[in-house]
Short mmCIF file of C-alpha atoms in Angstrom, two decimals:
data_model
loop_
_atom_site.label_atom_id
_atom_site.label_comp_id
_atom_site.label_asym_id
_atom_site.label_seq_id
_atom_site.Cartn_x
_atom_site.Cartn_y
_atom_site.Cartn_z
CA ALA A 21 0.00 0.00 0.00
CA GLN A 22 1.10 3.57 -0.48
CA SER A 23 0.36 6.74 1.40
CA VAL A 24 1.08 10.43 1.19
CA THR A 25 1.45 12.92 4.03
CA GLN A 26 1.42 16.63 3.38
CA LEU A 27 2.96 18.01 6.51
CA ASP A 28 1.28 21.42 6.47
CA SER A 29 -2.41 22.02 5.85
CA HIS A 30 -1.84 25.78 5.49
CA VAL A 31 1.23 27.78 4.47
CA SER A 32 1.31 31.56 4.35
CA VAL A 33 4.13 33.51 2.69
CA SER A 34 4.71 37.07 1.55
CA GLU A 35 4.89 37.88 -2.14
CA GLY A 36 8.47 37.58 -3.36
CA THR A 37 9.59 35.18 -0.62
CA PRO A 38 10.37 31.47 -1.07
CA VAL A 39 7.72 28.78 -0.96
CA LEU A 40 8.19 25.33 0.61
CA LEU A 41 5.38 22.78 0.62
CA ARG A 42 6.33 19.51 2.25
CA CYS A 43 5.35 16.01 1.18
CA ASN A 44 6.41 12.62 2.54
CA TYR A 45 5.33 9.35 0.99
CA SER A 46 5.49 5.65 1.64
CA SER A 47 5.29 2.95 -1.00
CA SER A 48 6.15 -0.72 -1.35
CA TYR A 49 6.83 -0.20 -5.03
CA SER A 50 8.85 2.25 -7.11
CA PRO A 51 6.56 5.27 -7.21
CA SER A 52 5.91 8.08 -9.59
CA LEU A 53 5.26 11.32 -7.75
CA PHE A 54 3.31 14.38 -8.81
CA TRP A 55 2.30 17.78 -7.59
CA TYR A 56 -1.05 19.15 -8.71
CA VAL A 57 -2.46 22.62 -8.10
CA GLN A 58 -6.14 23.48 -7.70
CA HIS A 59 -7.38 27.04 -7.92
CA PRO A 60 -10.78 27.83 -6.39
CA ASN A 61 -13.68 26.15 -8.18
CA LYS A 62 -11.32 24.61 -10.73
CA GLY A 63 -10.05 21.15 -11.55
CA LEU A 64 -6.52 20.01 -10.84
CA GLN A 65 -3.59 21.04 -12.99
CA LEU A 66 -0.30 19.17 -13.14
CA LEU A 67 2.65 21.21 -11.83
CA LEU A 68 5.40 18.63 -12.18
CA LYS A 69 6.14 14.91 -12.05
CA TYR A 70 8.93 12.55 -11.03
CA THR A 71 9.15 9.25 -12.88
CA SER A 72 12.56 7.77 -11.92
CA ALA A 73 14.62 10.04 -14.12
CA ALA A 74 16.33 13.14 -12.69
CA THR A 75 15.67 13.58 -8.98
CA LEU A 76 15.33 17.36 -9.30
CA VAL A 77 12.23 18.06 -11.30
CA LYS A 78 11.28 21.40 -12.80
CA GLY A 79 7.66 22.24 -13.42
CA ILE A 80 5.50 25.06 -14.63
CA ASN A 81 5.35 28.57 -13.16
CA GLY A 82 8.82 28.32 -11.61
CA PHE A 83 8.05 25.42 -9.28
CA GLU A 84 10.44 22.54 -8.70
CA ALA A 85 10.64 19.50 -6.47
CA GLU A 86 13.39 17.15 -5.37
CA PHE A 87 12.86 13.42 -4.94
CA LYS A 88 14.82 12.16 -1.92
CA LYS A 89 14.47 8.41 -1.63
CA SER A 90 16.43 8.21 1.64
CA GLU A 91 14.02 10.68 3.24
CA THR A 92 10.94 9.49 1.32
CA SER A 93 10.21 13.12 0.55
CA PHE A 94 9.13 15.12 -2.47
CA HIS A 95 8.96 18.72 -1.29
CA LEU A 96 7.75 21.47 -3.62
CA THR A 97 9.63 24.76 -3.77
CA LYS A 98 9.58 28.07 -5.57
CA PRO A 99 12.17 30.83 -5.11
CA SER A 100 9.73 33.74 -5.19
CA ALA A 101 5.99 33.57 -4.57
CA HIS A 102 3.47 35.44 -6.72
CA MET A 103 -0.05 36.37 -5.73
CA SER A 104 -1.32 34.04 -8.46
CA ASP A 105 0.28 31.07 -6.65
CA ALA A 106 -2.40 31.19 -3.96
CA ALA A 107 -4.20 27.86 -4.33
CA GLU A 108 -4.49 24.34 -2.96
CA TYR A 109 -1.59 21.99 -3.72
CA PHE A 110 -1.78 18.20 -3.74
CA CYS A 111 1.07 15.72 -3.61
CA VAL A 112 0.25 12.44 -5.34
CA VAL A 113 1.98 9.05 -5.32
CA SER A 114 1.34 6.64 -8.16
CA VAL A 115 2.33 2.97 -8.37
CA VAL A 116 1.55 0.12 -10.74
CA ARG A 117 -0.14 -2.69 -8.85
CA THR A 118 -1.86 -5.80 -10.19
CA GLY A 119 -1.90 -4.37 -13.66
CA ARG A 120 -3.49 -1.12 -12.60
CA ARG A 121 -2.01 2.23 -11.80
CA ALA A 122 -3.15 3.35 -8.35
CA LEU A 123 -2.93 6.97 -7.30
CA THR A 124 -3.11 8.28 -3.77
CA PHE A 125 -3.62 11.96 -3.01
CA GLY A 126 -2.39 13.83 0.00
CA SER A 127 -4.88 15.91 1.95
CA GLY A 128 -3.64 19.15 0.42
CA THR A 129 -1.79 22.29 1.46
CA ARG A 130 -3.48 25.65 1.10
CA LEU A 131 -0.96 28.29 0.09
CA GLN A 132 -1.76 31.89 0.96
CA VAL A 133 0.34 34.69 -0.51
CA GLN A 134 0.29 38.01 1.32
CA PRO A 135 0.98 41.25 -0.53
CA GLU B 29 -6.58 23.50 -20.75
CA THR B 30 -6.76 19.73 -20.33
CA GLY B 31 -9.41 19.02 -22.94
CA VAL B 32 -11.51 17.11 -20.41
CA THR B 33 -15.09 18.36 -20.10
CA GLN B 34 -17.52 17.62 -17.30
CA SER B 35 -21.23 18.33 -17.06
CA PRO B 36 -23.14 19.66 -15.33
CA THR B 37 -20.88 22.06 -13.49
CA HIS B 38 -23.26 22.49 -10.57
CA LEU B 39 -26.39 20.69 -9.47
CA ILE B 40 -28.63 20.37 -6.45
CA LYS B 41 -30.46 17.18 -5.52
CA THR B 42 -32.42 15.95 -2.53
CA ARG B 43 -31.79 12.88 -0.42
CA GLY B 44 -32.86 9.65 -2.06
CA GLN B 45 -32.64 10.98 -5.59
CA GLN B 46 -30.32 9.71 -8.29
CA VAL B 47 -27.73 11.69 -10.25
CA THR B 48 -25.71 11.17 -13.42
CA LEU B 49 -22.51 13.08 -14.08
CA ARG B 50 -20.76 13.08 -17.44
CA CYS B 51 -17.21 13.37 -18.68
CA SER B 52 -15.67 13.52 -22.13
CA SER B 53 -12.29 14.18 -23.67
CA GLN B 54 -11.14 15.68 -26.94
CA SER B 55 -7.85 13.79 -26.82
CA GLY B 56 -8.88 10.14 -26.98
CA HIS B 57 -7.62 9.15 -23.53
CA ASN B 58 -8.75 5.58 -23.05
CA THR B 59 -8.67 5.35 -19.26
CA VAL B 60 -11.01 7.33 -17.06
CA SER B 61 -11.20 7.56 -13.30
CA TRP B 62 -13.57 9.39 -10.99
CA TYR B 63 -12.75 11.10 -7.73
CA GLN B 64 -14.86 12.57 -4.95
CA GLN B 65 -13.49 15.67 -3.28
CA ALA B 66 -15.31 16.75 -0.15
CA LEU B 67 -14.87 20.31 1.04
CA GLY B 68 -11.38 20.83 2.43
CA GLN B 69 -10.20 17.34 1.53
CA GLY B 70 -8.05 15.75 -1.13
CA PRO B 71 -9.67 13.77 -3.94
CA GLN B 72 -10.71 10.22 -3.04
CA PHE B 73 -10.59 7.54 -5.73
CA ILE B 74 -14.02 6.13 -6.62
CA PHE B 75 -13.27 3.85 -9.58
CA GLN B 76 -11.49 3.55 -12.90
CA TYR B 77 -12.60 2.30 -16.31
CA TYR B 78 -10.44 0.91 -19.10
CA ARG B 79 -11.85 -0.55 -22.30
CA GLU B 80 -15.37 -0.05 -20.98
CA GLU B 81 -14.79 -2.20 -17.91
CA GLU B 82 -14.25 -1.23 -14.31
CA ASN B 83 -10.73 -2.27 -13.35
CA GLY B 84 -10.30 -0.67 -9.98
CA ARG B 85 -12.49 0.65 -7.19
CA GLY B 86 -11.96 2.65 -4.06
CA ASN B 87 -13.87 2.40 -0.81
CA PHE B 88 -17.26 3.44 -2.18
CA PRO B 89 -20.56 1.52 -1.95
CA PRO B 90 -22.26 -0.11 -4.96
CA ARG B 91 -24.71 2.77 -5.29
CA PHE B 92 -21.79 4.53 -6.98
CA SER B 93 -21.60 3.07 -10.47
CA GLY B 94 -20.16 4.06 -13.78
CA LEU B 95 -19.95 3.51 -17.49
CA GLN B 96 -17.36 4.08 -20.16
CA PHE B 97 -18.48 4.32 -23.76
CA PRO B 98 -16.66 3.29 -26.95
CA ASN B 99 -15.69 6.91 -27.55
CA TYR B 100 -14.09 6.86 -24.06
CA SER B 101 -16.61 9.29 -22.56
CA SER B 102 -17.89 8.27 -19.16
CA GLU B 103 -20.73 8.59 -16.68
CA LEU B 104 -20.80 8.44 -12.92
CA ASN B 105 -24.14 7.44 -11.42
CA VAL B 106 -25.03 7.76 -7.78
CA ASN B 107 -28.26 6.25 -6.48
CA ALA B 108 -30.09 6.92 -3.21
CA LEU B 109 -28.23 10.15 -2.58
CA GLU B 110 -27.13 10.93 0.95
CA LEU B 111 -26.17 14.28 2.48
CA ASP B 112 -22.52 13.14 2.67
CA ASP B 113 -22.45 12.72 -1.09
CA SER B 114 -22.25 16.51 -1.38
CA ALA B 115 -18.85 17.11 -2.97
CA LEU B 116 -16.93 18.07 -6.07
CA TYR B 117 -16.75 15.10 -8.42
CA LEU B 118 -13.70 15.08 -10.62
CA CYS B 119 -13.18 13.09 -13.78
CA ALA B 120 -9.60 12.32 -14.76
CA MET B 121 -8.31 10.77 -17.94
CA MET B 122 -5.06 9.24 -19.02
CA THR B 123 -3.79 7.25 -21.95
CA SER B 124 -3.47 3.50 -21.32
CA LEU B 125 -2.52 1.97 -18.03
CA ILE B 126 1.09 0.90 -18.24
CA PRO B 127 3.70 1.75 -19.06
CA ASN B 128 3.01 5.37 -18.56
CA THR B 129 3.76 8.00 -16.04
CA GLY B 130 0.31 8.02 -14.48
CA GLU B 131 -0.26 11.65 -15.39
CA LEU B 132 -3.94 12.50 -15.16
CA PHE B 133 -5.82 15.16 -17.08
CA PHE B 134 -8.63 16.51 -14.93
CA GLY B 135 -11.89 18.16 -15.78
CA GLU B 136 -13.07 21.11 -13.72
CA GLY B 137 -15.53 19.00 -11.81
CA SER B 138 -19.22 18.77 -11.08
CA ARG B 139 -20.25 20.24 -7.76
CA LEU B 140 -23.11 18.24 -6.26
CA THR B 141 -25.13 19.54 -3.34
CA VAL B 142 -27.53 17.15 -1.64
CA LEU B 143 -30.22 18.75 0.51
#
C-alpha cells in the first residue's frame, strides 16, 4: 500500500519570498510522484512529475521538487511567490499494482500569498 | 486547458434521488477515473474504467456506479443520494494503463449539493 502525508495544511508567505510545501510518501513499489495545483472552483492542474529520471524536477510557473528516496520526501519549492500562486496543492503518489495504476492523493496544502 | 469536459458544473439534488454526471475528452484518452473531493479534503478515488470495464475501485458503496463508452466518454451514477455525497466530483483521464507515467488530465468538476 502507499500513502502520502502533506505536513502542512496551510502555508502563508509574503509575495516575493520562497515557498516550501512539504510532502512525505510511503510505497512498497517504485513510485511516480506528482504535484497538482487546484485554484478555487477549478479542476486540478499538473505542476510537475517525477518518474525515476532526474531527482530534481522542474515544473511550470517556476516550481520545482526534489525526490529524496532516503528521506521518502518530495517537497515542492519556488524561489519567489506570486499572488497568483495562492491555491491548494496536492502531492500524489502513483504505483503500478496488479496491472493497474493506483494513485493516492495527499490531503492538500493551502498556500496563501500576502501582498 | 486539459481538454476534459464535465457536465453539469453544478447541481442540487435531494436525499434519495439519483444523479448522473458526465465526462468527455477531446484527446482520446482511453482510461477514465472518478474522484470525490469533499470540502477541504483531497480527492478520493471512486473507480477507474479501461476498455469499458471497471478495473479498480476505491472504498465506495455499490450505489456509486459508472460507465465508459466506446468513444471513451464516461458517466458516474449515484443512487439513493445521501447528504454526505455533497462534494466536487472530478473526472480524470489518461492514456493506457502501463507503461506510462500516471499523469492524469482533470476536468473542472461537477459540484453536487444534496439537501
